[in-house]
Short mmCIF file of C-alpha atoms in Angstrom, two decimals:
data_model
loop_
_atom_site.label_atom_id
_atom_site.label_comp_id
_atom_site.label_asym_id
_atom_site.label_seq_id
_atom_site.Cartn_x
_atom_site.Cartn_y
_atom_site.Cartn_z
CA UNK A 87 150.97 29.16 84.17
CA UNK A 88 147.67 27.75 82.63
CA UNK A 89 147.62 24.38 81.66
CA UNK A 90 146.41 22.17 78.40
CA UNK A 91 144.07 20.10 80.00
CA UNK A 92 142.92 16.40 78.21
CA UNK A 93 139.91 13.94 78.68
CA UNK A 94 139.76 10.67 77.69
CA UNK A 95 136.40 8.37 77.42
CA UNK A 96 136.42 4.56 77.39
CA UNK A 97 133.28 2.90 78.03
CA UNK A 98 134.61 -0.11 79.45
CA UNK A 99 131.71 -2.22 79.11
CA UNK A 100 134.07 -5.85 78.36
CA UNK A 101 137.67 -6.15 79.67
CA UNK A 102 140.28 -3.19 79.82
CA UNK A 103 141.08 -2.88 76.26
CA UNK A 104 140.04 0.49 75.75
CA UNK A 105 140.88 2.26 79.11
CA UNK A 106 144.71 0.60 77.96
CA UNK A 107 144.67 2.51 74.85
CA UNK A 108 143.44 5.67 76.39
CA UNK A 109 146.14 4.90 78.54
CA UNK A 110 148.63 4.46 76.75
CA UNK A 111 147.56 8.01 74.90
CA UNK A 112 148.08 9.71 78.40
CA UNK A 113 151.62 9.08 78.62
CA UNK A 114 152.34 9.79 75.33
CA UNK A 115 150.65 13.40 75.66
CA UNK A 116 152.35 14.10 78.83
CA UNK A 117 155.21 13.46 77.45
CA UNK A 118 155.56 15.44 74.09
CA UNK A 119 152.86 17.68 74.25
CA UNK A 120 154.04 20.56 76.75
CA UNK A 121 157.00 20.72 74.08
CA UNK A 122 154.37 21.53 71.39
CA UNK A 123 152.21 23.65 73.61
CA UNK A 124 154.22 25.72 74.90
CA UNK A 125 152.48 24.66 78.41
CA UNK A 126 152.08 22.29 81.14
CA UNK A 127 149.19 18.86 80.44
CA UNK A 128 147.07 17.60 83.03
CA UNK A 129 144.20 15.16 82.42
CA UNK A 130 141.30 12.98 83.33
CA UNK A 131 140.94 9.55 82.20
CA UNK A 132 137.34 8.41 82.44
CA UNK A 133 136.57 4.91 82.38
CA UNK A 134 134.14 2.20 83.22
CA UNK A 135 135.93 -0.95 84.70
CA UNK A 136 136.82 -1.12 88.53
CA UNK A 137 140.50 -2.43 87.68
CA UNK A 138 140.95 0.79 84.97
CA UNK A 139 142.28 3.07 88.44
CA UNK A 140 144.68 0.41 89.74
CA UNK A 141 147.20 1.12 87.06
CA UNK A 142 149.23 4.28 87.30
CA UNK A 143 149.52 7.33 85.34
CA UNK A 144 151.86 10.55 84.85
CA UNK A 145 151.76 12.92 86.87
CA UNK A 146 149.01 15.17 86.81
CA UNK A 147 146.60 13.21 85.40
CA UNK A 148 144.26 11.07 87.48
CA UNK A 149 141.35 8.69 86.63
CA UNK A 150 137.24 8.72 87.06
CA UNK A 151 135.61 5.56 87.14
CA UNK A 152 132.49 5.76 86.64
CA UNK A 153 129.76 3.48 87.97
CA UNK A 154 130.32 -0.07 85.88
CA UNK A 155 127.87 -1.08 82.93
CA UNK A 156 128.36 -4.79 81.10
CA UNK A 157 126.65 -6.56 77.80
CA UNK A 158 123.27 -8.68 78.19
CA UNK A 159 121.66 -9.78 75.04
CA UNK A 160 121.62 -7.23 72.75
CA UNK A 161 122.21 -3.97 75.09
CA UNK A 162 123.62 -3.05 78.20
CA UNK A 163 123.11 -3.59 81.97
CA UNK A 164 124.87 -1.70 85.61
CA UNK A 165 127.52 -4.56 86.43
CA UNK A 166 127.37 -4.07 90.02
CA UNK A 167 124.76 -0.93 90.34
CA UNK A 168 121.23 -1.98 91.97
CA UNK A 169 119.30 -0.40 89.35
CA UNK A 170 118.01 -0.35 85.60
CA UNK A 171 120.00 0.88 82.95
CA UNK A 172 118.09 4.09 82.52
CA UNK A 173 118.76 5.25 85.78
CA UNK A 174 122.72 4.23 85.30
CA UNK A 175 123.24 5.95 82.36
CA UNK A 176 122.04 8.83 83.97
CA UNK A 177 124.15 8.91 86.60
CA UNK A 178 126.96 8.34 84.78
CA UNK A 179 126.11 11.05 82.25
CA UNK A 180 125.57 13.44 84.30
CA UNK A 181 128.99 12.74 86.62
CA UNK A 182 130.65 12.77 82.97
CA UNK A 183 128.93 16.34 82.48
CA UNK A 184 130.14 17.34 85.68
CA UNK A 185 133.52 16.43 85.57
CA UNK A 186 134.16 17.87 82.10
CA UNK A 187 132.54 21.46 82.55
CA UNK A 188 134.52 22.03 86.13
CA UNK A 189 138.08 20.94 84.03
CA UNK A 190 136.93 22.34 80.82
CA UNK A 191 138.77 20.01 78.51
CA UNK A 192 140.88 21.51 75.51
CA UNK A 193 140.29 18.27 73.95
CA UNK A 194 138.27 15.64 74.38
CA UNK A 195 139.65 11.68 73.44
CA UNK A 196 136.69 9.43 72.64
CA UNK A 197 137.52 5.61 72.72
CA UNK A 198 134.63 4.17 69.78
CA UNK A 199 131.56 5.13 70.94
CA UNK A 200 131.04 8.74 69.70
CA UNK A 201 127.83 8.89 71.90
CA UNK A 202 128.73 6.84 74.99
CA UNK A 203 126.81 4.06 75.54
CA UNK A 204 123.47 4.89 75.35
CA UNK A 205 124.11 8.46 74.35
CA UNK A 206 125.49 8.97 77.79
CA UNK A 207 128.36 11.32 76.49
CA UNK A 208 125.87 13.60 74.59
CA UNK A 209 125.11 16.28 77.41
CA UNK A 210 129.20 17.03 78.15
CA UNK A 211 129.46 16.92 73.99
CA UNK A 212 127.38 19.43 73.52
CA UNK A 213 128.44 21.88 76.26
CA UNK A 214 132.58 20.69 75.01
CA UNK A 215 131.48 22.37 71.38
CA UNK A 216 129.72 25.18 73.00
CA UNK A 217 133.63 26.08 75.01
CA UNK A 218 134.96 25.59 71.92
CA UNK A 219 136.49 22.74 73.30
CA UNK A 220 137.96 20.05 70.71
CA UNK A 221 136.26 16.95 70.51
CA UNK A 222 138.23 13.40 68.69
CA UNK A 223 136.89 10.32 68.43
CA UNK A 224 139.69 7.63 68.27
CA UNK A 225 139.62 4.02 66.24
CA UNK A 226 141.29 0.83 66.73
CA UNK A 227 141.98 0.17 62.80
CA UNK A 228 139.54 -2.52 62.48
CA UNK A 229 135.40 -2.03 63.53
CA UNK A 230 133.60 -4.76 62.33
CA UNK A 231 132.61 -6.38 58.77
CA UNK A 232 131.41 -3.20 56.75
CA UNK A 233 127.09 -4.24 56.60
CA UNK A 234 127.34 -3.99 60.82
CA UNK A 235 129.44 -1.37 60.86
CA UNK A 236 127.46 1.22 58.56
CA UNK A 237 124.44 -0.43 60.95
CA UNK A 238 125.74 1.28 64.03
CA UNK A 239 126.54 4.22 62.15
CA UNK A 240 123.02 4.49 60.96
CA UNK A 241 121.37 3.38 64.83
CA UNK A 242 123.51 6.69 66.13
CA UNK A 243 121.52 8.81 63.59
CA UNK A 244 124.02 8.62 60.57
CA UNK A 245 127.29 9.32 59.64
CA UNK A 246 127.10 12.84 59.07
CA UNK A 247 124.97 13.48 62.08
CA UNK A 248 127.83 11.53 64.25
CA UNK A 249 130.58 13.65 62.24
CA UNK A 250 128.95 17.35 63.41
CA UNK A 251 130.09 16.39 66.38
CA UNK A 252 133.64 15.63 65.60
CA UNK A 253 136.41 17.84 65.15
CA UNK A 254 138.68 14.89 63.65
CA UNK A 255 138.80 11.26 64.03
CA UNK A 256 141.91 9.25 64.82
CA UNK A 257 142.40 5.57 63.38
CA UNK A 258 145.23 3.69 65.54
CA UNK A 259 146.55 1.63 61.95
CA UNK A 260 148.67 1.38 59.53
CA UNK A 261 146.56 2.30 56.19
CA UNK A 262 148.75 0.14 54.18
CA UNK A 263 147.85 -2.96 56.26
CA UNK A 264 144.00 -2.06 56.89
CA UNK A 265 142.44 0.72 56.17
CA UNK A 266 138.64 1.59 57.32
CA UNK A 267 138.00 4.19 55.02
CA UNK A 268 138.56 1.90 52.11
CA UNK A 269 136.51 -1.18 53.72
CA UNK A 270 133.63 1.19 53.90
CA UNK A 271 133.62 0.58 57.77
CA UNK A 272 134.20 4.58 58.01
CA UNK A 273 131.04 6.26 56.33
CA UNK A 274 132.50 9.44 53.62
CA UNK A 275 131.44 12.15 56.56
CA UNK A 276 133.92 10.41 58.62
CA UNK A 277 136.10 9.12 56.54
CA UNK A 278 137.03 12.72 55.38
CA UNK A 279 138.06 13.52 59.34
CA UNK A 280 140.21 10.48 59.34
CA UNK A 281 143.95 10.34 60.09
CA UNK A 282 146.03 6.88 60.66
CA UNK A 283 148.30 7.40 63.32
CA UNK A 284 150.02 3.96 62.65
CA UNK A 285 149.59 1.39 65.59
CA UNK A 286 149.77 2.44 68.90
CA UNK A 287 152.85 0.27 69.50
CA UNK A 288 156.15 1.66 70.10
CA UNK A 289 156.61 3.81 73.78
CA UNK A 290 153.75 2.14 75.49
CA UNK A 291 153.64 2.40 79.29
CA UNK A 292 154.21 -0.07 81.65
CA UNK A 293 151.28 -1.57 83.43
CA UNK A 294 151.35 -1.58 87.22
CA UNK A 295 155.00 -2.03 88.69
CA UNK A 296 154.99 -5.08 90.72
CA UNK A 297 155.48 -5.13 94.58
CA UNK A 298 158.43 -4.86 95.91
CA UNK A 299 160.51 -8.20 96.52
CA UNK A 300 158.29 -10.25 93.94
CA UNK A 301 160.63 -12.48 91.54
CA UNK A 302 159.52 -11.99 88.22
CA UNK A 303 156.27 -14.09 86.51
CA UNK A 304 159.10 -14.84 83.23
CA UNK A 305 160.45 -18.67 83.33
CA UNK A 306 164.06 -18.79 82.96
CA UNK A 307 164.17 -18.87 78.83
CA UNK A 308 163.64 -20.71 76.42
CA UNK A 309 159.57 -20.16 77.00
CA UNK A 310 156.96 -20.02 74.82
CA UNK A 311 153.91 -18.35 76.21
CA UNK A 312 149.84 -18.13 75.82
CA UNK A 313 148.36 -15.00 76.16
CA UNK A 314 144.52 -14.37 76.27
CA UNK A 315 143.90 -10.59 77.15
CA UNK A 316 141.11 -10.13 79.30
CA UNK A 317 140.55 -13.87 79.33
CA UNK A 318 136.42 -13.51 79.60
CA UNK A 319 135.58 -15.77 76.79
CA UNK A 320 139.55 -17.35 76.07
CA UNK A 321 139.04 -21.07 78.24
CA UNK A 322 138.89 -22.81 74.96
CA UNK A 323 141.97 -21.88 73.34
CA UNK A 324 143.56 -22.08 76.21
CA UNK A 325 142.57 -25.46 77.08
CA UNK A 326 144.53 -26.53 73.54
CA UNK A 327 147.62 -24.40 74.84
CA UNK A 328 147.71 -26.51 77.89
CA UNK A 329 147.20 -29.67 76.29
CA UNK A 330 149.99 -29.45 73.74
CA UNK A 331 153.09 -30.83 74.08
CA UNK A 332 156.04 -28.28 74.65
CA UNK A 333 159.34 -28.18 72.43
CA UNK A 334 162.11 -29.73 74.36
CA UNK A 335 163.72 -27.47 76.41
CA UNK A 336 161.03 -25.07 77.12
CA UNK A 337 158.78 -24.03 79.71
CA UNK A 338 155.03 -22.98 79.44
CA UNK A 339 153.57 -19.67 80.74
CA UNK A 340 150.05 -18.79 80.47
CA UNK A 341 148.36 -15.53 81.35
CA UNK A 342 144.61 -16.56 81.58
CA UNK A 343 142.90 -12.69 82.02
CA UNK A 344 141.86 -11.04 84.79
CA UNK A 345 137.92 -11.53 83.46
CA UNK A 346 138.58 -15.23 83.11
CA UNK A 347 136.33 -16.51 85.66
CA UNK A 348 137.91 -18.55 88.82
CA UNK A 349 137.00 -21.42 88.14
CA UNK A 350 138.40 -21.88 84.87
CA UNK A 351 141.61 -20.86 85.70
CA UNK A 352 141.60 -23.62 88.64
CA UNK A 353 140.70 -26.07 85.83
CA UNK A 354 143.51 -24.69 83.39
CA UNK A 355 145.93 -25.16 86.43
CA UNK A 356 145.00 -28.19 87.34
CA UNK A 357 145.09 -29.50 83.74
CA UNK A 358 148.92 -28.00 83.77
CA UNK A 359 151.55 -30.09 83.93
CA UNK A 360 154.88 -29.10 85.44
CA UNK A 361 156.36 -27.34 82.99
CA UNK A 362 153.47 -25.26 82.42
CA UNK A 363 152.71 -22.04 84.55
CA UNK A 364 149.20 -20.70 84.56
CA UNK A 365 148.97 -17.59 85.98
CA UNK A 366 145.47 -15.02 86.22
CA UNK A 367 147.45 -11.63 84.99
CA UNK A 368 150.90 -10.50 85.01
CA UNK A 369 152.36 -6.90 85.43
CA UNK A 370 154.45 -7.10 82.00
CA UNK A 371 152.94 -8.94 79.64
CA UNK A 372 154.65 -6.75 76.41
CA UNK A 373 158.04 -8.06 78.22
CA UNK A 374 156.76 -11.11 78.35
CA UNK A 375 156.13 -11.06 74.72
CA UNK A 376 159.53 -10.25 74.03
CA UNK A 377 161.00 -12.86 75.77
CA UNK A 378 159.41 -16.02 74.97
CA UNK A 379 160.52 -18.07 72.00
CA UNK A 380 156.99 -17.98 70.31
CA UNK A 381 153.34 -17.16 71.27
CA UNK A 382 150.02 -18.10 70.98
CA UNK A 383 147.41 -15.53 71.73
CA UNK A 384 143.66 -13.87 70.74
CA UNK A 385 143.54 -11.39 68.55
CA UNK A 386 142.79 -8.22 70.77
CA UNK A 387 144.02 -4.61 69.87
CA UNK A 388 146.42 -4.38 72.32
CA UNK A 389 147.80 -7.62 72.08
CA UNK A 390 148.75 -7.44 68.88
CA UNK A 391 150.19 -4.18 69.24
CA UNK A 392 152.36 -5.27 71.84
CA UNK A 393 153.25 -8.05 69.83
CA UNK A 394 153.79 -5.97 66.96
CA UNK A 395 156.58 -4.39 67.94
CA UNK A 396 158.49 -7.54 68.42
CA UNK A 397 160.25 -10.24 66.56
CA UNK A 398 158.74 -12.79 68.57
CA UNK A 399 156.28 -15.93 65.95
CA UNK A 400 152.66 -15.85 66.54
CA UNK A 401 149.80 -17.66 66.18
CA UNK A 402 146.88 -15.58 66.33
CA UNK A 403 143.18 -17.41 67.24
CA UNK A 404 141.06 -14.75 66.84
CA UNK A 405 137.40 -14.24 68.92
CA UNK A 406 134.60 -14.91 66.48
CA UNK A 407 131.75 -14.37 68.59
CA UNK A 408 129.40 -11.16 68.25
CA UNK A 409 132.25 -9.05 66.30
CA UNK A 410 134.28 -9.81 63.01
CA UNK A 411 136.75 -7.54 64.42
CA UNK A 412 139.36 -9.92 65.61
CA UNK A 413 139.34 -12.15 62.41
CA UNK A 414 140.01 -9.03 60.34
CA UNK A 415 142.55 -7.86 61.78
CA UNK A 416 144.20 -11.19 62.13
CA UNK A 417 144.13 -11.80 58.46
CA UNK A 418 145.13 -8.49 57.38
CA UNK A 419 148.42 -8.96 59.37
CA UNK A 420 148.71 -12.18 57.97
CA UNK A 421 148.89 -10.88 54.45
CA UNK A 422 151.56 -8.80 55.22
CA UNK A 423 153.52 -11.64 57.31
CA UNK A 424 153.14 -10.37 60.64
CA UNK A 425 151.98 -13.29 62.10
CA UNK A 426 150.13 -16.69 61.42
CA UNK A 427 146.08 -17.18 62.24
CA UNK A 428 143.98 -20.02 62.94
CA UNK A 429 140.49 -20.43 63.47
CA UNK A 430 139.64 -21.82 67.19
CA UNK A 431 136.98 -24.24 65.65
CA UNK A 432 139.26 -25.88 63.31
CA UNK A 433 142.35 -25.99 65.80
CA UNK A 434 143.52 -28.73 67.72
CA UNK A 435 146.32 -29.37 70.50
CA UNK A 436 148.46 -30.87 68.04
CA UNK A 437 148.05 -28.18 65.64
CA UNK A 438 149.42 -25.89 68.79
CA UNK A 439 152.09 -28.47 69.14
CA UNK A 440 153.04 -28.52 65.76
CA UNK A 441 153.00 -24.99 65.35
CA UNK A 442 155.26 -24.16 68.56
CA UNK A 443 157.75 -27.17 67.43
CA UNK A 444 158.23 -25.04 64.04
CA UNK A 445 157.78 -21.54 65.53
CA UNK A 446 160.73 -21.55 68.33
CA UNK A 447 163.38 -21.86 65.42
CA UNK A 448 162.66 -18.77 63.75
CA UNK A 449 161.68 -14.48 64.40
CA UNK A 450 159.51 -12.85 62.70
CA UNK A 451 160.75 -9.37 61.64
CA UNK A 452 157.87 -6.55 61.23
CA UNK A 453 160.03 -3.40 60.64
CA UNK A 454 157.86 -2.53 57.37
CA UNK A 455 154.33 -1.77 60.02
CA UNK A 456 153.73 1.54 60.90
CA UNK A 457 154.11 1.09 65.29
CA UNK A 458 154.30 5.32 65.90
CA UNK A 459 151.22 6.27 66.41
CA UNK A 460 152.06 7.21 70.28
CA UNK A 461 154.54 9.62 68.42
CA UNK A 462 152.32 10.60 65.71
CA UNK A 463 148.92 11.53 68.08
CA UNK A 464 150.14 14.19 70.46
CA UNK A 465 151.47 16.06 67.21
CA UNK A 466 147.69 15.98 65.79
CA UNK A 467 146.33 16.68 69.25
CA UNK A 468 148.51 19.98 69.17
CA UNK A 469 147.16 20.94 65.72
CA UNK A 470 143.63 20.86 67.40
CA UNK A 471 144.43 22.69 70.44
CA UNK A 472 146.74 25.13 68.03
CA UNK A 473 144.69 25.56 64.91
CA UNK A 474 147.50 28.08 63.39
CA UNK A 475 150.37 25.84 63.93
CA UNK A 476 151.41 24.18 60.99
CA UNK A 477 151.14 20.48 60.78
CA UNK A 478 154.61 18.87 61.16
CA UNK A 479 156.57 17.01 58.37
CA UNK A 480 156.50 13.59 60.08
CA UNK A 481 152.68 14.19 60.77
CA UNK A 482 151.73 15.26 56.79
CA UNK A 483 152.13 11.28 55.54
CA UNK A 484 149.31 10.01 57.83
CA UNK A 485 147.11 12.74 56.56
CA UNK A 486 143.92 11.76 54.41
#
């Protein structure tokens, strides 16, 4: 029986944030889309961190990990790769290219960059169009403070010359909490491709299982708990984390990031006193989340859509640094009640203290954000793949 067959792109260039929410994407098209297809989903997930391929995915679907390319100054640079950039992002378009003309994608997932990084992606988007291949490029809700954003959009040739290229575009929000069109972060041309498929929060996978034997990372409860994502650039807040003084009764568990450097998270633990855990990554951190009493935490995509679909306080300390994407998004969920945000230059270890002493008294329900966007995309991704096929009920209230 043929097969539906999927690609997914994440550059990958900081952390794992966007091979996650490719991820997460995977499952939920393995999982509903052979219903709506009629046939059998297999797919390639290709990424750009070394760590993306550790964590598994359904069956059927495997990853590609391309040669790894990180931020210096103001473009990019091979992480590992003993050559210039040129030369990398020639290799890795041209495996890209490869990859996608043997499978011969249905549809094709973008993760931000519409282009790749450095136009890498442009070669396999052209031949994807010329198959008649469908071609998405997805959004986390929130880009960046509209002047930058419409910047990018004019450094990649324009909106309308990025939209030619685009079959639809995908924004993982709730339009009633943040909305890009309206922000003018989404350009008219692209703006009139855009759905909001609600977060992508509910039915998210499970990262890596963990071996077998291993007790679980979870104190015995109450706990509140820090959380910094990747953890690259998170040493300050949690510095204050560690510093603050617990609520009685409670342990500590911090998850510093797998990109926090070594020696920071030997500082953190040795700063830790012993009710306080600090530990480089855990297998299941959304668990995590759901346990502890309260948490503090950056104010990452995924993060907050684990934390989203909890009842568990937070105090949000948003990255400020290059991108106004984290503050955005923190204060938009603040002015809906989703959570509380501070500012990491104005916060101090007894603000943290104060905050958990109030926080571990209360819950913070959330049932009013839209968390079905894992639901929501595979029916949109069958409307692509099935142009005939009406769009379905629960599908029509995202539409533009």
């Amino acid at each position: 029986m043929a097969a539906t067959t999927i690609a997914l792109y994440s550059h990958d260039s900081v952390g794992l944030g966007h091979a996650r929410r490719n991820r997460a994407l995977a499952y939920a098209l393995a999982e509903h889309l052979p219903a709506l297809t009629g046939t059998p989903v297999r797919g390639l997930l290709i990424a750009g961190h070394p760590d993306a391929g550790r964590d598994p995915l359904p069956e059927g679907w495997d990853w590609l990990v391309l040669p790894g390319l990180t931020r210096r100054g103001d473009g990019y640079a091979p992480r590992h790769l003993g050559t210039d950039a040129a030369v990398l992002r020639d290799l890795r378009s041209a495996a890209i290219d490869a990859a996608l003309a043997a499978l011969r994608p249905d549809l094709l997932i973008i993760d931000r960059h519409p282009f790749g990084i450095d136009g890498e992606l442009l070669p396999a988007l052209r031949s994807q169009r010329s198959r008649g291949g469908g071609v998405v490029l997805g959004l986390r809700e929130v880009l960046d403070a509209p002047r930058v954003a419409g910047a990018e959009w004019d450094r990649l040739g324009g909106a309308e010359h990025v939209a030619r290229h685009l079959d639809a575009v995908w924004v993982y929000g709730d339009e009633h909490v943040y909305d890009p069109r309206r922000t003018g972060e989404l350009p008219r041309p692209l703006a009139e491709l855009a759905t909001t498929t609600g977060y992508l929060g509910r039915g998210r996978p499970a990262a890596r299982p963990s071996a077998p034997g291993r007790s679980p990372v979870a104190p015995v409860p109450p706990y509140v708990l820090t959380v910094l994502g990747g953890g690259s650039d998170g040493v300050e807040l949690a510095r204050l984390a560690v510093a603050a003084e617990l609520p009685a009764g409670h342990r500590h568990l911090l998850i510093a990031g797998p990109q926090m450097p070594p020696e920071e998270v030997a500082e953190l633990q040795g700063r830790a006193d012993e009710r306080t855990t600090v530990l480089r990554s855990a297998p299941d951190v959304p668990e995590l989340i759901a346990g502890a009493a309260a948490v503090v935490c950056m104010g990452g995509y995924n993060t907050i859509a684990e934390l989203l679909v909890t009842d568990t306080p937070a105090l949000v300390v948003p990255r400020s640094r290059r991108r106004q994407e984290q503050p955005r998004r923190a204060l938009a969920l603040a002015a809906v009640g989703a959570l509380e945000t501070r500012e990491i230059g104005a916060l101090t270890a007894a603000d943290v203290t104060s905050w958990w002493h109030r926080a571990v008294t209360s819950r913070t329900p959330r049932d009013d954000i839209d968390l079905d966007g894992l639901t929501v995309v595979p029916h949109l991704a069958a409307a692509l793949i099935e142009p005939a096929a009406p769009t379905p009920a629960e599908v029509s209230i995202h539409a533009v």
